[in-house]
PDB file of C-alpha atoms in Angstrom:
ATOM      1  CA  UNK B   1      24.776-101.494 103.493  1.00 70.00           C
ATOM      2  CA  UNK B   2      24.167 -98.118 105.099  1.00 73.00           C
ATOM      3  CA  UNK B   3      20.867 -97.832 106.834  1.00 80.00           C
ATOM      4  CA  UNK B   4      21.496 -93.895 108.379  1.00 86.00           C
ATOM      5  CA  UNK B   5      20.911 -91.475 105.357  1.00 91.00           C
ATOM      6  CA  UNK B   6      23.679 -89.788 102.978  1.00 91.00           C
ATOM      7  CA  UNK B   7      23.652 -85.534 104.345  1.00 90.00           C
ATOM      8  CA  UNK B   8      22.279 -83.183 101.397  1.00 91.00           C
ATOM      9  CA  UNK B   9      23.517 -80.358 100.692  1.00 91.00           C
ATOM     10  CA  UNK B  10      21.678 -76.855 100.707  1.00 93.00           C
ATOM     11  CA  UNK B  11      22.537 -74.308  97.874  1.00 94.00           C
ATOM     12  CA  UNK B  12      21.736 -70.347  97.681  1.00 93.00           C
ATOM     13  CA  UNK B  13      19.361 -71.007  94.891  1.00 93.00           C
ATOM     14  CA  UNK B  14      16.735 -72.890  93.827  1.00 96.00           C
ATOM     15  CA  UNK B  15      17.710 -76.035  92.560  1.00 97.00           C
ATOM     16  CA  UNK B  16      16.295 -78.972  90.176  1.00 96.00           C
ATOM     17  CA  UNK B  17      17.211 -82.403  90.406  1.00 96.00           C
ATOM     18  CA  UNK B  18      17.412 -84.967  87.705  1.00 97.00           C
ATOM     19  CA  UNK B  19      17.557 -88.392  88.242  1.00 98.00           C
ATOM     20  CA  UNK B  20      18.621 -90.904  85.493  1.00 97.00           C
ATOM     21  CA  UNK B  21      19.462 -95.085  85.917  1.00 98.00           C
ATOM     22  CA  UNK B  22      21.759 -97.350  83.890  1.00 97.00           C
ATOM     23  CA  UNK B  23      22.771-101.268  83.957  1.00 98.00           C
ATOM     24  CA  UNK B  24      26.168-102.362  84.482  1.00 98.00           C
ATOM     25  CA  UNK B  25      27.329-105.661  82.945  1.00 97.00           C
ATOM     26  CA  UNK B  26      26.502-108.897  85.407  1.00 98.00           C
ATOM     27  CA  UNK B  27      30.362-109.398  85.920  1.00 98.00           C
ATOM     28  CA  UNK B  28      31.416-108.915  89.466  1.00 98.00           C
ATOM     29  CA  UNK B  29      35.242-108.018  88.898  1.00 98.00           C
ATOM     30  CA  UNK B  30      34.118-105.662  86.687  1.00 98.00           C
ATOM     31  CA  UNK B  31      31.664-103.782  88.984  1.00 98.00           C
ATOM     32  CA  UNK B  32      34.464-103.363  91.056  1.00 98.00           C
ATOM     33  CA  UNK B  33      36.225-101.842  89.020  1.00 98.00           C
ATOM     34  CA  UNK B  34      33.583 -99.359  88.126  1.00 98.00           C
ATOM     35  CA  UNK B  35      33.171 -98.855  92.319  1.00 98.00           C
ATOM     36  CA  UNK B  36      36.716 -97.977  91.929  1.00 98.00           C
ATOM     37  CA  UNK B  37      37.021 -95.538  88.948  1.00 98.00           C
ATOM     38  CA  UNK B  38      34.312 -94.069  90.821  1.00 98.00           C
ATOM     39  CA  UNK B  39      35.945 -93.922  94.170  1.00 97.00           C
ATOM     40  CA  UNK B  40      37.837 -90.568  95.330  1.00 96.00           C
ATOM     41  CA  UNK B  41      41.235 -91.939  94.311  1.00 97.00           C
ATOM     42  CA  UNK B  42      40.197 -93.429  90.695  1.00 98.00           C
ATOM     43  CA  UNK B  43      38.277 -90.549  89.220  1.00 98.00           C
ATOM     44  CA  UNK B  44      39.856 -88.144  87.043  1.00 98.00           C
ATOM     45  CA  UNK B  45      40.136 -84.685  87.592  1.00 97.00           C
ATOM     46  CA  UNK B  46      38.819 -83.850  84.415  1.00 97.00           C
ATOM     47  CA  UNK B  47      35.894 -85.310  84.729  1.00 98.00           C
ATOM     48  CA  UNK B  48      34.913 -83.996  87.749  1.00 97.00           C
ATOM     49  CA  UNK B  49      36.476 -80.113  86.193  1.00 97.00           C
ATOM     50  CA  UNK B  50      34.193 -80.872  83.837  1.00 97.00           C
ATOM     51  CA  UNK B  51      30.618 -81.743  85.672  1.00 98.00           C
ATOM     52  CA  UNK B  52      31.368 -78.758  87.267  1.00 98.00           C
ATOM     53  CA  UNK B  53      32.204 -76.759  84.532  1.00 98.00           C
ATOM     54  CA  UNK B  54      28.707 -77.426  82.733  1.00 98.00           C
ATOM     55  CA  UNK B  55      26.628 -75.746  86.051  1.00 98.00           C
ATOM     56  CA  UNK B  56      26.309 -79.406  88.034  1.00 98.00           C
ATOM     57  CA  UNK B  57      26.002 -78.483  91.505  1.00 98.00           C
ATOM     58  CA  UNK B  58      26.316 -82.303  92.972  1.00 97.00           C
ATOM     59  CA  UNK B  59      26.434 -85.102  90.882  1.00 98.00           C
ATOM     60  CA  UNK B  60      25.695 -89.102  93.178  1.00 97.00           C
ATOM     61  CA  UNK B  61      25.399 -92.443  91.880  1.00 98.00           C
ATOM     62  CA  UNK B  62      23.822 -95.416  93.765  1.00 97.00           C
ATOM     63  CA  UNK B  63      24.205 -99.010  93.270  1.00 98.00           C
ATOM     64  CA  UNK B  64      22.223-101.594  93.741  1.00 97.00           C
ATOM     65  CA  UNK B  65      23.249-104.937  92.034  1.00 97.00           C
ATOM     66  CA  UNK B  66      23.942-104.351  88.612  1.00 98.00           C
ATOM     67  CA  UNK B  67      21.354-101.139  88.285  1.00 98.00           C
ATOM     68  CA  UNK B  68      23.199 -97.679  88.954  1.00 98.00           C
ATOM     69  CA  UNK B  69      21.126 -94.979  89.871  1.00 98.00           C
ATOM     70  CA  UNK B  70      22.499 -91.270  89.504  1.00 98.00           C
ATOM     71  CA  UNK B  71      21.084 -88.245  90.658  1.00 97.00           C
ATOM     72  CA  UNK B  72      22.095 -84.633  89.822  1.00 97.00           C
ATOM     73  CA  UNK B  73      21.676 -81.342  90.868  1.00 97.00           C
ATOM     74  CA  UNK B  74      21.837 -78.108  89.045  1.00 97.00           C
ATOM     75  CA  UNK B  75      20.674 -74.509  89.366  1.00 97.00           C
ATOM     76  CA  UNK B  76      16.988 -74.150  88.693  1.00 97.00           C
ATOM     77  CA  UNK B  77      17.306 -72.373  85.498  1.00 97.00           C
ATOM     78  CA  UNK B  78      19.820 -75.240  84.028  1.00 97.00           C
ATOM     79  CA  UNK B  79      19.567 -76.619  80.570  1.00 97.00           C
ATOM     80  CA  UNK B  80      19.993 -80.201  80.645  1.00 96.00           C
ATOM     81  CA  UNK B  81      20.299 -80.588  76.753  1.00 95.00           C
ATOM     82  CA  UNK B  82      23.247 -77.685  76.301  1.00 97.00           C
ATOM     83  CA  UNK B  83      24.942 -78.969  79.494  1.00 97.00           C
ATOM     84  CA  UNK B  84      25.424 -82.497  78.334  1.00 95.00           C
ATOM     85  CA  UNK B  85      26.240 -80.989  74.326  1.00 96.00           C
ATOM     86  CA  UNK B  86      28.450 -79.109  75.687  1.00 97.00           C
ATOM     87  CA  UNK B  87      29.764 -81.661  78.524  1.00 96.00           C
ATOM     88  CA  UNK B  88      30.870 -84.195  75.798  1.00 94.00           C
ATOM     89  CA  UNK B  89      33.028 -81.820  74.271  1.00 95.00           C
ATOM     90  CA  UNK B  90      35.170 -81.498  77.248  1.00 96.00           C
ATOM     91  CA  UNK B  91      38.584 -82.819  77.606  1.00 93.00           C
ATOM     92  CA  UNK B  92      38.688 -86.705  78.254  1.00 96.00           C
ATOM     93  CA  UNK B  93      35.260 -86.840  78.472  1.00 95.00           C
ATOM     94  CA  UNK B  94      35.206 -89.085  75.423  1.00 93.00           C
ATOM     95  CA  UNK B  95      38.083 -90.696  76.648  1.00 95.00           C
ATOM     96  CA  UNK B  96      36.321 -91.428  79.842  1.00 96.00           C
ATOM     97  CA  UNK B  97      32.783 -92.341  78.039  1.00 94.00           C
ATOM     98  CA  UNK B  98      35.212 -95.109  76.199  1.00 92.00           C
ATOM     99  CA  UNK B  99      36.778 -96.427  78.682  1.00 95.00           C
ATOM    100  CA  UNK B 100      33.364 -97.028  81.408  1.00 95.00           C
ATOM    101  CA  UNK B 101      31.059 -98.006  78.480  1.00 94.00           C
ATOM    102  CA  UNK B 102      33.041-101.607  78.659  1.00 94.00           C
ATOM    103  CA  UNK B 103      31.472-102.075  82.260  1.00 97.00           C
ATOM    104  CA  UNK B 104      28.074-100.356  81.043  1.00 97.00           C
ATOM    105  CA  UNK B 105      25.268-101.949  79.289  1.00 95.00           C
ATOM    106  CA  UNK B 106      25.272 -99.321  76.484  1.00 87.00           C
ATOM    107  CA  UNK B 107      26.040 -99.000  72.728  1.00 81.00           C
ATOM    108  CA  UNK B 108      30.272 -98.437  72.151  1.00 78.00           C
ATOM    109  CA  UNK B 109      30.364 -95.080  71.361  1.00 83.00           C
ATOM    110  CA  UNK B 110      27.737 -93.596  73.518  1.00 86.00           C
ATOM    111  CA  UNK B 111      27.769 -90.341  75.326  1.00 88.00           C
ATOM    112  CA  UNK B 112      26.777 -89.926  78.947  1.00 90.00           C
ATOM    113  CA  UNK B 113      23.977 -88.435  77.905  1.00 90.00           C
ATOM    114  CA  UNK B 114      22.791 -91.405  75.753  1.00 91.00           C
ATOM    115  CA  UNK B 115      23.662 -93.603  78.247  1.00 94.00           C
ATOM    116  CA  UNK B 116      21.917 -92.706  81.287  1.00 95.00           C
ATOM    117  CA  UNK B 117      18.314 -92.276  81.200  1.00 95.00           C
ATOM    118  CA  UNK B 118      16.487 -89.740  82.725  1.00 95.00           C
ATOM    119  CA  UNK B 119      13.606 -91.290  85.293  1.00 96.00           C
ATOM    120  CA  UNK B 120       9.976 -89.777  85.923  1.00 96.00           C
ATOM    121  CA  UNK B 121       9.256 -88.936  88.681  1.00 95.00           C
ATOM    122  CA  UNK B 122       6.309 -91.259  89.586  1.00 95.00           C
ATOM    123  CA  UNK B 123       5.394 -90.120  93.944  1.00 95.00           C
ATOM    124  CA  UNK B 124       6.429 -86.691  95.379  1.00 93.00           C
ATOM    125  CA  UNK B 125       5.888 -86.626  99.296  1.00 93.00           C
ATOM    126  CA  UNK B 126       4.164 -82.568  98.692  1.00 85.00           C
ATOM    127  CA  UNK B 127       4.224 -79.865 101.719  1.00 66.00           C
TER     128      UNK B 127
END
């Protein structure tokens, strides 16, 4: 478990950041598998074409357990609710949706969008 801190990027423009959780089934082999569609070598192309495609800036997911933890950043002026419309049309995205919902604790079917769930924001550390 890393205890030095992950390096953040800095971006020319303001930038928001949404943060949204999920469960993955209690199934070891099969969280390993997720780790690995996840890793650099297992994710499709597409799918990162298309995160990028929709105005996401950086996309991370933590783990912890069974909980997954994802946190995104987009331009300031991004529209969550067109991006991820518009993100679901994209090609293999539904193929991809398929084929991690059987490691996800979500409905068959589901889009990432109805998947993950967006967090509040509960403590900011203010300047």
């Amino acid at each position: 478990m890393p205890t030095a801190g992950y390096p953040q990027q800095t971006y020319a423009v303001p930038v928001c950041r949404y943060c949204q959780t999920l469960d993955l089934r209690d199934n070891p082999e099969l969280i390993a598998e997720y780790r690995r569609l996840h890793s650099a070598e297992g994710i499709w192309p597409e799918i990162m074409a298309g995160i990028r495609a929709v105005g996401i800036l950086e996309m991370e997911i933590y783990l912890l357990g069974t909980r997954l933890f994802m946190i995104v950043e987009a331009p300031a002026d991004f529209d969550w609710d067109s991006a991820m419309q518009r993100l679901a049309t994209l090609p293999r995205q539904a193929e991809w949706e398929a084929l991690t919902a059987k490691y996800q604790q979500a409905g068959a079917g589901a889009t990432s969008n109805e998947k993950w769930q967006l967090m509040e924001r509960i403590f900011h550390l203010y300047k």
